[in-house]
Structures are given as structure tokens and as C-alpha cells.
GROMACS .gro file of C-alpha atoms in nm:
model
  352
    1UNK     CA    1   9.620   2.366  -0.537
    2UNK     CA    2   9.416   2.457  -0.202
    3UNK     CA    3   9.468   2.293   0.070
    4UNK     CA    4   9.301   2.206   0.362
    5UNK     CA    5   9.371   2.495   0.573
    6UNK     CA    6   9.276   2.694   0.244
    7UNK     CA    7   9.668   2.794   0.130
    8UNK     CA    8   9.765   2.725  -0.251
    9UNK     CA    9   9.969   2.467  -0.336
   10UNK     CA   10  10.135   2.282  -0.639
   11UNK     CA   11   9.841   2.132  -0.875
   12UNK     CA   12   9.773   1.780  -0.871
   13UNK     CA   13   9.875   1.546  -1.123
   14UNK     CA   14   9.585   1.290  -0.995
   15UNK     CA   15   9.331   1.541  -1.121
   16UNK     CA   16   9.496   1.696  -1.403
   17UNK     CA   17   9.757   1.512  -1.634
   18UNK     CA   18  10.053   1.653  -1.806
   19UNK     CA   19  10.016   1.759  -2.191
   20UNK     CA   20  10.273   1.811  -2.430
   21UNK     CA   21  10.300   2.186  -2.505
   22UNK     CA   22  10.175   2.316  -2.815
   23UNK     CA   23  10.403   2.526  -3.041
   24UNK     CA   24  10.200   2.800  -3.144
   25UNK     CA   25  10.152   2.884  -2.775
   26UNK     CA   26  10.565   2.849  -2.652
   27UNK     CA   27  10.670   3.189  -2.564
   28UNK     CA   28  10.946   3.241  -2.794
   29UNK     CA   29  10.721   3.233  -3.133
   30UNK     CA   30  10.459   3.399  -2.985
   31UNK     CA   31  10.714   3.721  -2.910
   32UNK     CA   32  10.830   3.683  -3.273
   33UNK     CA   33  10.500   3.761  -3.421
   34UNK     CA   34  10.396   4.139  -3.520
   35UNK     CA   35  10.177   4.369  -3.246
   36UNK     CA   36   9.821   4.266  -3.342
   37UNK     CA   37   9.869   3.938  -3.522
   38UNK     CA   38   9.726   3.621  -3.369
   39UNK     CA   39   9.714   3.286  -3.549
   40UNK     CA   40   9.368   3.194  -3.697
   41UNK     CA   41   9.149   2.905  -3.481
   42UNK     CA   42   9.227   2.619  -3.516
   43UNK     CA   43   8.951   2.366  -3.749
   44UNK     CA   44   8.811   2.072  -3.569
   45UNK     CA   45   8.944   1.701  -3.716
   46UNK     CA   46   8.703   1.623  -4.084
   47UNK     CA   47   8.481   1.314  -4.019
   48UNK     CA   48   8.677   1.007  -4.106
   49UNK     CA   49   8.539   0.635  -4.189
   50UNK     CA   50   8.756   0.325  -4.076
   51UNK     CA   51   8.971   0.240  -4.354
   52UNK     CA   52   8.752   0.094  -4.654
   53UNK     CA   53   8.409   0.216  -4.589
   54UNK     CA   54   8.320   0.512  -4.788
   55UNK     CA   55   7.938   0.641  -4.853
   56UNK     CA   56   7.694   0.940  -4.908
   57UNK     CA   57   7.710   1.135  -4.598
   58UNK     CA   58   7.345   1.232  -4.443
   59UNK     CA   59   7.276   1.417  -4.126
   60UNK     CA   60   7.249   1.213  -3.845
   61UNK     CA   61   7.027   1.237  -3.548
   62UNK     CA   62   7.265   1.438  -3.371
   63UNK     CA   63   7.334   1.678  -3.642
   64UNK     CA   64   7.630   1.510  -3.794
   65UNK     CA   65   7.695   1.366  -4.152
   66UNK     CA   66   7.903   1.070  -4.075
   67UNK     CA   67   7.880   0.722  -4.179
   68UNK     CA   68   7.587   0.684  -3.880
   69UNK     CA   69   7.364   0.902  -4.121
   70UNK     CA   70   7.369   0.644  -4.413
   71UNK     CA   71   7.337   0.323  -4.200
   72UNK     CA   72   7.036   0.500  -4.150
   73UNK     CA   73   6.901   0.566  -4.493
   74UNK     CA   74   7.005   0.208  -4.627
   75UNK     CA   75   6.766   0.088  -4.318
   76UNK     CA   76   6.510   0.349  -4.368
   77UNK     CA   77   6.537   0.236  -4.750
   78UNK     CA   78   6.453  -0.102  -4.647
   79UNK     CA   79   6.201  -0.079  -4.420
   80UNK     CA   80   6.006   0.132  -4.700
   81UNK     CA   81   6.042  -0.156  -4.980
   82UNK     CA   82   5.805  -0.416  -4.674
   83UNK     CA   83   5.571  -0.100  -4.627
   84UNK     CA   84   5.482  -0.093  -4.983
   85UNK     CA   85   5.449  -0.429  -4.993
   86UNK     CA   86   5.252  -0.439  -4.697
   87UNK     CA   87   5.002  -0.204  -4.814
   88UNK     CA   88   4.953  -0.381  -5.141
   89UNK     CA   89   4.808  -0.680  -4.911
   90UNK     CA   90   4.595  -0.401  -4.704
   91UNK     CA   91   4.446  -0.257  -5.025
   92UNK     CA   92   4.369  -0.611  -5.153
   93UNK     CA   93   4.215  -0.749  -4.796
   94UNK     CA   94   4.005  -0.450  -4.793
   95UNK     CA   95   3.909  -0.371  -5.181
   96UNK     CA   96   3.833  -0.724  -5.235
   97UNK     CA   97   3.542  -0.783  -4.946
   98UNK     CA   98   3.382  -0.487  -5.007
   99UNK     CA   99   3.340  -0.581  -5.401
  100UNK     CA  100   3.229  -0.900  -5.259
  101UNK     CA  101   2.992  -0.726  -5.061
  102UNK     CA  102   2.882  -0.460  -5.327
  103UNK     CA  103   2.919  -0.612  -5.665
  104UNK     CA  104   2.655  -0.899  -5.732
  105UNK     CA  105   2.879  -1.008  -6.018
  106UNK     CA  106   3.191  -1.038  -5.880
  107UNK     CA  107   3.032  -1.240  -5.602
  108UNK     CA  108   2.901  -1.458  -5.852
  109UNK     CA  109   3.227  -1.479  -6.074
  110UNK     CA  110   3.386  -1.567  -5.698
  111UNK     CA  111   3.116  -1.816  -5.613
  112UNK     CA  112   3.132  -1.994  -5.916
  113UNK     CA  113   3.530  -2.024  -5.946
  114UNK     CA  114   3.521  -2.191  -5.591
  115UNK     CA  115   3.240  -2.426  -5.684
  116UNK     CA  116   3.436  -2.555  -5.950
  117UNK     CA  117   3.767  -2.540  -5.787
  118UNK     CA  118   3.636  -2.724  -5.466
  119UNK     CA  119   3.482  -2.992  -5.635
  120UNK     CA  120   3.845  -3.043  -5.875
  121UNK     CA  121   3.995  -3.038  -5.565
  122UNK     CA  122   3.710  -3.307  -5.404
  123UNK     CA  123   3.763  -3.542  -5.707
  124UNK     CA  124   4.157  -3.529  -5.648
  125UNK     CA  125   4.132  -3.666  -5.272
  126UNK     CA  126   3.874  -3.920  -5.414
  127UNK     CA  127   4.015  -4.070  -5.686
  128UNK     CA  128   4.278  -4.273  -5.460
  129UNK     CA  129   3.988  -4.362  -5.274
  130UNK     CA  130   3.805  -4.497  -5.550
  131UNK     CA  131   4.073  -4.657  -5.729
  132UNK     CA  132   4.111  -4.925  -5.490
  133UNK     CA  133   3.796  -5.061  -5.616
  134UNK     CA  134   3.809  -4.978  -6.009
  135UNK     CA  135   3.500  -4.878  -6.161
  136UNK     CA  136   3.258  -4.982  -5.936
  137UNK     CA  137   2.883  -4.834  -5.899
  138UNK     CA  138   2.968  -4.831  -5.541
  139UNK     CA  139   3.225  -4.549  -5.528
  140UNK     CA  140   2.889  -4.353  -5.591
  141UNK     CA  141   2.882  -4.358  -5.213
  142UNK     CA  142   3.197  -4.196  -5.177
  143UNK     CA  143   3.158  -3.941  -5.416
  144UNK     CA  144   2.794  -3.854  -5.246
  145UNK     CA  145   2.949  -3.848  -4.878
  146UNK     CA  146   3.211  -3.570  -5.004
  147UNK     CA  147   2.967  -3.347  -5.178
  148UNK     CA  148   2.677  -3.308  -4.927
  149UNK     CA  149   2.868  -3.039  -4.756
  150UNK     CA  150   2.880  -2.834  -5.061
  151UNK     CA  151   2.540  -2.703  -4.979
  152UNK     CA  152   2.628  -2.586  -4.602
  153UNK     CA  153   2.885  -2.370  -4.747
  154UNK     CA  154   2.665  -2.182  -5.005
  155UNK     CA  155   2.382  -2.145  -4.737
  156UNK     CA  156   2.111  -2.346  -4.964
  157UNK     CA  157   1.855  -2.560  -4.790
  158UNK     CA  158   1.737  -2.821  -5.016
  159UNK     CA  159   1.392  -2.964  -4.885
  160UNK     CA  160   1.283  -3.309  -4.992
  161UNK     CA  161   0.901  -3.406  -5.079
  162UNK     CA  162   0.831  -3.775  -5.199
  163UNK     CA  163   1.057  -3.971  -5.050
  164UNK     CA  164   0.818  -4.302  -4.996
  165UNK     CA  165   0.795  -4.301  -5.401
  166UNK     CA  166   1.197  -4.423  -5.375
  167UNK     CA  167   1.088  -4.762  -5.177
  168UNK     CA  168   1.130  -4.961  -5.497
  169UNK     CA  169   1.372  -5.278  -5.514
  170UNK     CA  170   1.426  -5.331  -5.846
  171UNK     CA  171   1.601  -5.127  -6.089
  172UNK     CA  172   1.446  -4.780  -6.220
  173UNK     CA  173   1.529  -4.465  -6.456
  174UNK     CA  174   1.547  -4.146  -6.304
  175UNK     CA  175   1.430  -3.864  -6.531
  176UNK     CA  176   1.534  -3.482  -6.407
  177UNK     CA  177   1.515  -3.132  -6.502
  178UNK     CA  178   1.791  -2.962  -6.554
  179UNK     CA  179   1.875  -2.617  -6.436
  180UNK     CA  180   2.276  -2.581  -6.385
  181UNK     CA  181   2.568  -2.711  -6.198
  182UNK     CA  182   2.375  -2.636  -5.920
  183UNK     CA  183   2.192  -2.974  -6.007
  184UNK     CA  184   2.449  -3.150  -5.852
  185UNK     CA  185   2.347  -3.070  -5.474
  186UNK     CA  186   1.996  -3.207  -5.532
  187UNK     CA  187   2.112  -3.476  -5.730
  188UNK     CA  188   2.351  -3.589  -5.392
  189UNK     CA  189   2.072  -3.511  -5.159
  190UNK     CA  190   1.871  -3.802  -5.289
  191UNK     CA  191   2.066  -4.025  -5.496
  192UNK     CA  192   1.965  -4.393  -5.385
  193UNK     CA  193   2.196  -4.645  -5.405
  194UNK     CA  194   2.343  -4.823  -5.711
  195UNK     CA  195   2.231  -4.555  -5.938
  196UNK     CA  196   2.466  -4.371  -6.149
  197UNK     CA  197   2.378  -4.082  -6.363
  198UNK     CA  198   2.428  -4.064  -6.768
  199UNK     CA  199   2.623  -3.797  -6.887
  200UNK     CA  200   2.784  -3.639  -7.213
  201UNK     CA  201   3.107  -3.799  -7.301
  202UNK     CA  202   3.297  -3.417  -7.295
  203UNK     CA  203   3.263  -3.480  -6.901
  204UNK     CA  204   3.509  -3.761  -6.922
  205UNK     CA  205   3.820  -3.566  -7.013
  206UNK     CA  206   3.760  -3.307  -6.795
  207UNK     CA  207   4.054  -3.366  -6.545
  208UNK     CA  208   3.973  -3.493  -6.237
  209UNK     CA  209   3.632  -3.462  -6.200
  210UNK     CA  210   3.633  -3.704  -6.529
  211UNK     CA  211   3.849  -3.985  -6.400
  212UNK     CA  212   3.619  -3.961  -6.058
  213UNK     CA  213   3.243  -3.990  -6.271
  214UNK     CA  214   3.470  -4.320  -6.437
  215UNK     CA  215   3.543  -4.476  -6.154
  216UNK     CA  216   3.202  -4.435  -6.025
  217UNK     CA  217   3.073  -4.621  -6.286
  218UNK     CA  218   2.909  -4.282  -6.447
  219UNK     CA  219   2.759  -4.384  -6.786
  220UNK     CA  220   2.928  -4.131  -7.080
  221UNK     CA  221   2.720  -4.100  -7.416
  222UNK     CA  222   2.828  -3.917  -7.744
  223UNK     CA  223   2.533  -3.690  -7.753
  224UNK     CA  224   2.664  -3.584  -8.116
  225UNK     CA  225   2.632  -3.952  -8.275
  226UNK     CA  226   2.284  -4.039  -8.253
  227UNK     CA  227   2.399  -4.429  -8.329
  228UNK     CA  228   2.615  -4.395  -8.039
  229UNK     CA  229   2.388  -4.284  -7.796
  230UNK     CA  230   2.127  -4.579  -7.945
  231UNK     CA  231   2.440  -4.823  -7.896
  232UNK     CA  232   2.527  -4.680  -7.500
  233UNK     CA  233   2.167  -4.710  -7.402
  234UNK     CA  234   2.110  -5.051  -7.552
  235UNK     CA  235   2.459  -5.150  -7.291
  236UNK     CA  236   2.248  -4.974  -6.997
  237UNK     CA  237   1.968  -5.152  -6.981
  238UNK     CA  238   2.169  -5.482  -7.026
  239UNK     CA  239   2.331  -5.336  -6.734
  240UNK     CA  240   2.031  -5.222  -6.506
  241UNK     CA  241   1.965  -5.588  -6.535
  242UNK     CA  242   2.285  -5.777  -6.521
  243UNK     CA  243   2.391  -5.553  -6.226
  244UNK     CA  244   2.098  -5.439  -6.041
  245UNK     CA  245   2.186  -5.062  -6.138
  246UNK     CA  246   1.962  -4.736  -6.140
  247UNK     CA  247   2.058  -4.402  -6.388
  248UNK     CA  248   1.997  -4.057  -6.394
  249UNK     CA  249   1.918  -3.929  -6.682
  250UNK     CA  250   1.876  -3.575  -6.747
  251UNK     CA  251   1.627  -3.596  -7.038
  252UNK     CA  252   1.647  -3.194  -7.168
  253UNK     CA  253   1.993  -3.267  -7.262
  254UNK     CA  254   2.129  -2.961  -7.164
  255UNK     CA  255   2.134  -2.668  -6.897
  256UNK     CA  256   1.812  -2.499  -6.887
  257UNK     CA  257   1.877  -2.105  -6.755
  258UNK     CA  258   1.498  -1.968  -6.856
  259UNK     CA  259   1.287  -2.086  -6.545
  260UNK     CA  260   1.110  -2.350  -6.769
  261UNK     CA  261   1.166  -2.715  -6.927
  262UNK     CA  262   1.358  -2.748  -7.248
  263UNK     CA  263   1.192  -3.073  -7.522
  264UNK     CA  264   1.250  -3.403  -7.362
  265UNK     CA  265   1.460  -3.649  -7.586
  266UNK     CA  266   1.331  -3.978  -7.646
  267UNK     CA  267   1.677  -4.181  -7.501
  268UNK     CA  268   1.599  -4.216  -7.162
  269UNK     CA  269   1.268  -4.357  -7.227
  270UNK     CA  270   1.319  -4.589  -7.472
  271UNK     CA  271   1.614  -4.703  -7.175
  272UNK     CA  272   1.349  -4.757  -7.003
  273UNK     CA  273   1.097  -4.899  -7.183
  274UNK     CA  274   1.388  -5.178  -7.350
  275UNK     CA  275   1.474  -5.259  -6.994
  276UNK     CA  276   1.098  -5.279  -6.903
  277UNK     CA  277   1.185  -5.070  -6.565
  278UNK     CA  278   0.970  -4.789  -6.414
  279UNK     CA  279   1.046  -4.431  -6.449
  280UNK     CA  280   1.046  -4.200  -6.149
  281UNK     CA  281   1.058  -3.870  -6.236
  282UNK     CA  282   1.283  -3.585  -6.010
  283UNK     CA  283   1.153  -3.238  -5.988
  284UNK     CA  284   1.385  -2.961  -5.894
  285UNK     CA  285   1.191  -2.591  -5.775
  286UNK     CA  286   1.370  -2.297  -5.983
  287UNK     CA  287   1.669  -2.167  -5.855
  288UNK     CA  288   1.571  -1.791  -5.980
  289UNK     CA  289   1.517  -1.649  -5.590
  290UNK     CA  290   1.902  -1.750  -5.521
  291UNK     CA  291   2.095  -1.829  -5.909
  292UNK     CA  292   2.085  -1.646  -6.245
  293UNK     CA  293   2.328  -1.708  -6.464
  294UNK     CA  294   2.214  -1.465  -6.672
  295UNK     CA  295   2.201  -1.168  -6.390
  296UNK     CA  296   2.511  -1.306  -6.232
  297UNK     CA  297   2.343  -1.348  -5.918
  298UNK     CA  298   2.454  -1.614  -5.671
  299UNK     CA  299   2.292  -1.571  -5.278
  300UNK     CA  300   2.181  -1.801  -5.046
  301UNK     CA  301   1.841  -1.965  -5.094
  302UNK     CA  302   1.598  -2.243  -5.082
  303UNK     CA  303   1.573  -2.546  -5.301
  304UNK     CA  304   1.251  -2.847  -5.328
  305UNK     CA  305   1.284  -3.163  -5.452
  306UNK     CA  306   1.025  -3.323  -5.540
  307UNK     CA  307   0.982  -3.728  -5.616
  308UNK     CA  308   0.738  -3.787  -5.813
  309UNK     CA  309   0.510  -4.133  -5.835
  310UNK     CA  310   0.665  -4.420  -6.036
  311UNK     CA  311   0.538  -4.426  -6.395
  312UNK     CA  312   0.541  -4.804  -6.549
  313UNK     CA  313   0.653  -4.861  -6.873
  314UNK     CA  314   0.598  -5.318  -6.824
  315UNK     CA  315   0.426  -5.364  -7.182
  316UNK     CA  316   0.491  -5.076  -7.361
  317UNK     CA  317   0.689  -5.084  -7.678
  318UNK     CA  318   0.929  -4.799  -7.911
  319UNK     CA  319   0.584  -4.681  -8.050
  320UNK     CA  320   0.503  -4.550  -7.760
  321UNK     CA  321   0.762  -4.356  -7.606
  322UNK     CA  322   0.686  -4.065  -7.814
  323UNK     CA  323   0.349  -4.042  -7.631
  324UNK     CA  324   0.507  -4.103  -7.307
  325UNK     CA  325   0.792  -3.923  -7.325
  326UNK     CA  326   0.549  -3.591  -7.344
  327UNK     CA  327   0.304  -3.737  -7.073
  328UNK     CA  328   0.645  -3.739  -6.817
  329UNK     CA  329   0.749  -3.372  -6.915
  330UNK     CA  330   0.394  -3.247  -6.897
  331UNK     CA  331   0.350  -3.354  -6.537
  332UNK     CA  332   0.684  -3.296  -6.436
  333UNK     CA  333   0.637  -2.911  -6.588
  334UNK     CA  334   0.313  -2.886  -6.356
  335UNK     CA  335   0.481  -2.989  -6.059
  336UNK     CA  336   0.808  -2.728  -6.143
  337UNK     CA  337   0.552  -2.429  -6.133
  338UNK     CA  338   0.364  -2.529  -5.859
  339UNK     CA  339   0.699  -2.582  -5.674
  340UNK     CA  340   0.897  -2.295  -5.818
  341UNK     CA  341   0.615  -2.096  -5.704
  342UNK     CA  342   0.534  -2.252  -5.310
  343UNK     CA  343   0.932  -2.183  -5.270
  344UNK     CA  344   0.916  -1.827  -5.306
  345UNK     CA  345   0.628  -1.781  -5.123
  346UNK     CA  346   0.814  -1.948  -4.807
  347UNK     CA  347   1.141  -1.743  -4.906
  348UNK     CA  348   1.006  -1.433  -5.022
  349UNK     CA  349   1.377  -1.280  -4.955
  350UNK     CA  350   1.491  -1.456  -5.224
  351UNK     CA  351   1.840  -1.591  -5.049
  352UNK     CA  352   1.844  -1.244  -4.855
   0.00000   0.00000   0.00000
């Protein structure tokens, strides 16, 4: 030890504690040993784990392979399992709006599931709504006020023509084309009050959307059973009396994807005729420029509805609905080409 004054002294046992002499270095064994001999070094401690843990050893970060190495891996592991998982939801946020984008079909097929879907899902939150009533006409109203949106969320402006032709009091028969589902939208946009539509009795078991029409008072008809759809129609116009009620009757009988009108049947104007009520007939433009079913196209667009003068039927009998069953669907025909026609010259894009 130095001292101050710089002499040597005894070393310090603050700075430098007593250990135990080895053997291998005591004096007396290391004279015993041959001229030239020297013991090998000495190995460092092997890596140890606490008692009970045992694993594959990996290097560590600082070279090692102890037990630090395979914390690591099991959290490496781990972390790998969310990544995958993570980009499976990447791929699919990004693969599936540039199909949406790119594929006209698939946009349809997407289109099309949510129309249905939403309106199942409509008809669920209205049926408690309606069932306070029963079947009432009247829950028409409520099942009008949740559809009109539909439109705003497909981008479709619907433009109404005619609407002075609807300022009749007493009971009528509304007479239609019929195009697709799509219908429905038009059908809401102008659907007076107390008047509920006819449709084919398949509708009624179908769910929700069935049990909703039923409470609403929607009229269903066996379209398969002539004698049955004689019998229903006979009840409606005993109804449109009884209960000051208006129907919708879409006279093609079915879906109509070819730009054109489809035969009118004969029931909805014998209805009328039987009831002695007026028929006002309901135009819809094609929906060609924005819908095909056929091409699987589904964009936004433009829609006209037109409503069309009242045509009486007070003194005609059965014998002649035959005559004016063709008279309706001949000037209803004229206006859908005229229309069809006048909407795609003021939306040339075609729901671009």
C-alpha cells in the first residue's frame, strides 16, 4: 500500500478482501510437480437453470445459450401466430375493395346480398312495431317510413311525374310494371295511403319480410290455383269497399328483366271492374342505365315514375276486361319507352 508521503505499506483490506487460497496454487504441490508441467486452465461454470426449468437452449442477444434465449423464441413464436393473422385481415381489407372497385359482378353479387339482408334486417325491427296493432293497413306507414332511405344508400334518384292524378278519395287499383326488386323503392316513393299491394302467397313464408307484408295488411294470392286467385280477388274488392282500401297490383305477374312489358293478366282488372273503382296506372322508366340482372351490373342511376290519368271502369262488366286490360298495357308500354328513353338522355352516364 502507498501512502501519502509515497512509502509502501501493508494492503488494505477496505479495498481488497481476503480469499481462501486455492490448492493448485499452495507452494508445496506446486514444487511436487515435474520441470515443465503446469495444470491445464481451468473451464468456466456450464450454464445452469433454477431447479425445474429445463428447455432448448438458443443464443441470446449477448451471445449466450441460456434459458434467456428461449424466453425469447416462445415470444418471438407468439408474436408471429398475431402477424399472420393480422395479415390475413390486410389481404382481405385490401383484395376485397379493389374487386369491388374492378369487378362489375362482384359489386353486384355485394349489392344485392345487402339489399336483401338490410331489408330482413328492416322487417325484424318492424315487426314489434307493427304487432302492436295486428294486421292493420296502417302499418303500411311504418313499413314506407323505414324503406325510403334505401334509395340514398344505392345513390338512385327516383323522379316523380303525375302526382295531381293521385288526388282521388275513394278507393282505386293501382296497376304497375314490373322490373325487379328494385320495384320496391318506387313503389315507397309514392304509395298513398291505405293501399296495400297484392302479392304471391310464396312471399308470406319468407321469414321476416313475410310476417312484416302480414301485418301490413299485404294481400297474398296463390298465383298457381286460378280458383284461388278468383276467390282472393272477389275478398278485395269486398274489402276496398268495406274498408276504404287501395292495392297494388303488379299485373305482368312476374319480374320483367328484358327492357319491355310482359302480357297483362286479367285479375287486377276484373278487381277492379267488380269493385266498380278506377284504375290508375304506375309507370316505372327502365332501370337498364343503372341494373341488369342479366350483365350483373348494379351502379348508381336515375329512376321516373310516372302516374298516369285515372282510367274508369263505373259500368263496365267481365266482358270487357279483356278489351281493357290491353287498352291499360298499351298506353302504359308507350309511356315506358318514352320514359325509358327521356331518362337516359338526362343521364347519359348511365349511373357513372
Amino acid at each position: 500500500m502507498v501512502t501519502p508521503e509515497g512509502g509502501k505499506g501493508a494492503p488494505s483490506s477496505a479495498s481488497h478482501p481476503p480469499q481462501a487460497p486455492s490448492l493448485c496454487s499452495h507452494p508445496s504441490i506446486l514444487a511436487g510437480l515435474p520441470t515443465g508441467l503446469s495444470l491445464p486452465p481451468r473451464a468456466p461454470p456450464p450454464c445452469s437453470f433454477p431447479k425445474g426449468q429445463r428447455g432448448l437452449r438458443v443464443p441470446d442477444p449477448a451471445g449466450g445459450n441460456g434459458l434467456l434465449g428461449g424466453h425469447l423464441r416462445a415470444i418471438l413464436g407468439g408474436a408471429m401466430e398475431i402477424t399472420v393473422a393480422q395479415w390475413v385481415l390486410i389481404l382481405f381489407l385490401i383484395i376485397v375493395p379493389l374487386l369491388y372497385e374492378w369487378s362489375a359482378s362482384f359489386k353486384y353479387f355485394c349489392k344485392m346480398t345487402f339489399y336483401n339482408g338490410w331489408i330482413l334486417t328492416l322487417a325484424v325491427l318492424a315487426i314489434p312495431i307493427c304487432a302492436v296493432r295486428g294486421r292493420n293497413v296502417e302499418n303500411m306507414k311504418i313499413l314506407r317510413f323505414m324503406l325510403l332511405h334505401i334509395k340514398y344508400l344505392y345513390g338512385i334518384k327516383i323522379e316523380v311525374r303525375g302526382w295531381e292524378n293521385f288526388n282521388i278519395k275513394e278507393q282505386y287499383v293501382v296497376v304497375s310494371n314490373h322490373q325487379s326488386s328494385l320495384d320496391l323503392l318506387g313503389m315507397m316513393e309514392i304509395l298513398p295511403g291505405r293501399c296495400v299491394p297484392i302479392a304471391k302467397r310464396e312471399l308470406m313464408y319468407a321469414g321476416t319480410v313475410g310476417l312484416a307484408c302480414w301485418l301490413a295488411g299485404v294481400i297474398f294470392i296463390n298465383r298457381k290455383k286460378t280458383d284461388d286467385a278468383i276467390s282472393v280477388m272477389s275478398e278485395a274488392a269486398q274489402t276496398m269497399i268495406k274498408d276504404d282500401v287501395r292495392v297494388w297490383v303488379f299485373p305482368e305477374g312476374t319480374r320483367n328483366h328484358d327492357g319491355s312489358m310482359l302480357p297483362f293478366k286479367r285479375g287486377a282488372f276484373h278487381l277492379a271492374v267488380q269493385a266498380q273503382v278506377p284504375i290508375i296506372p304506375i309507370v316505372m322508366s327502365s332501370y337498364r342505365d343503372f341494373y341488369s340482372k342479366k350483365e350483373k351490373k348494379f351502379s348508381t342511376g336515375k329512376c321516373m315514375v310516372r302516374i298516369l290519368p285515372r282510367i274508369e271502369t263505373r259500368g263496365l262488366t267481365a266482358d270487357d276486361v279483356p278489351e281493357l286490360t290491353e287498352s291499360v298495357r298499351r298506353t302504359m308500354l308507350s309511356a315506358f319507352l318514352e320514359m325509358s328513353g327521356e331518362a337516359r338522355d338526362k343521364d347519359p352516364g348511365g349511373g357513372q
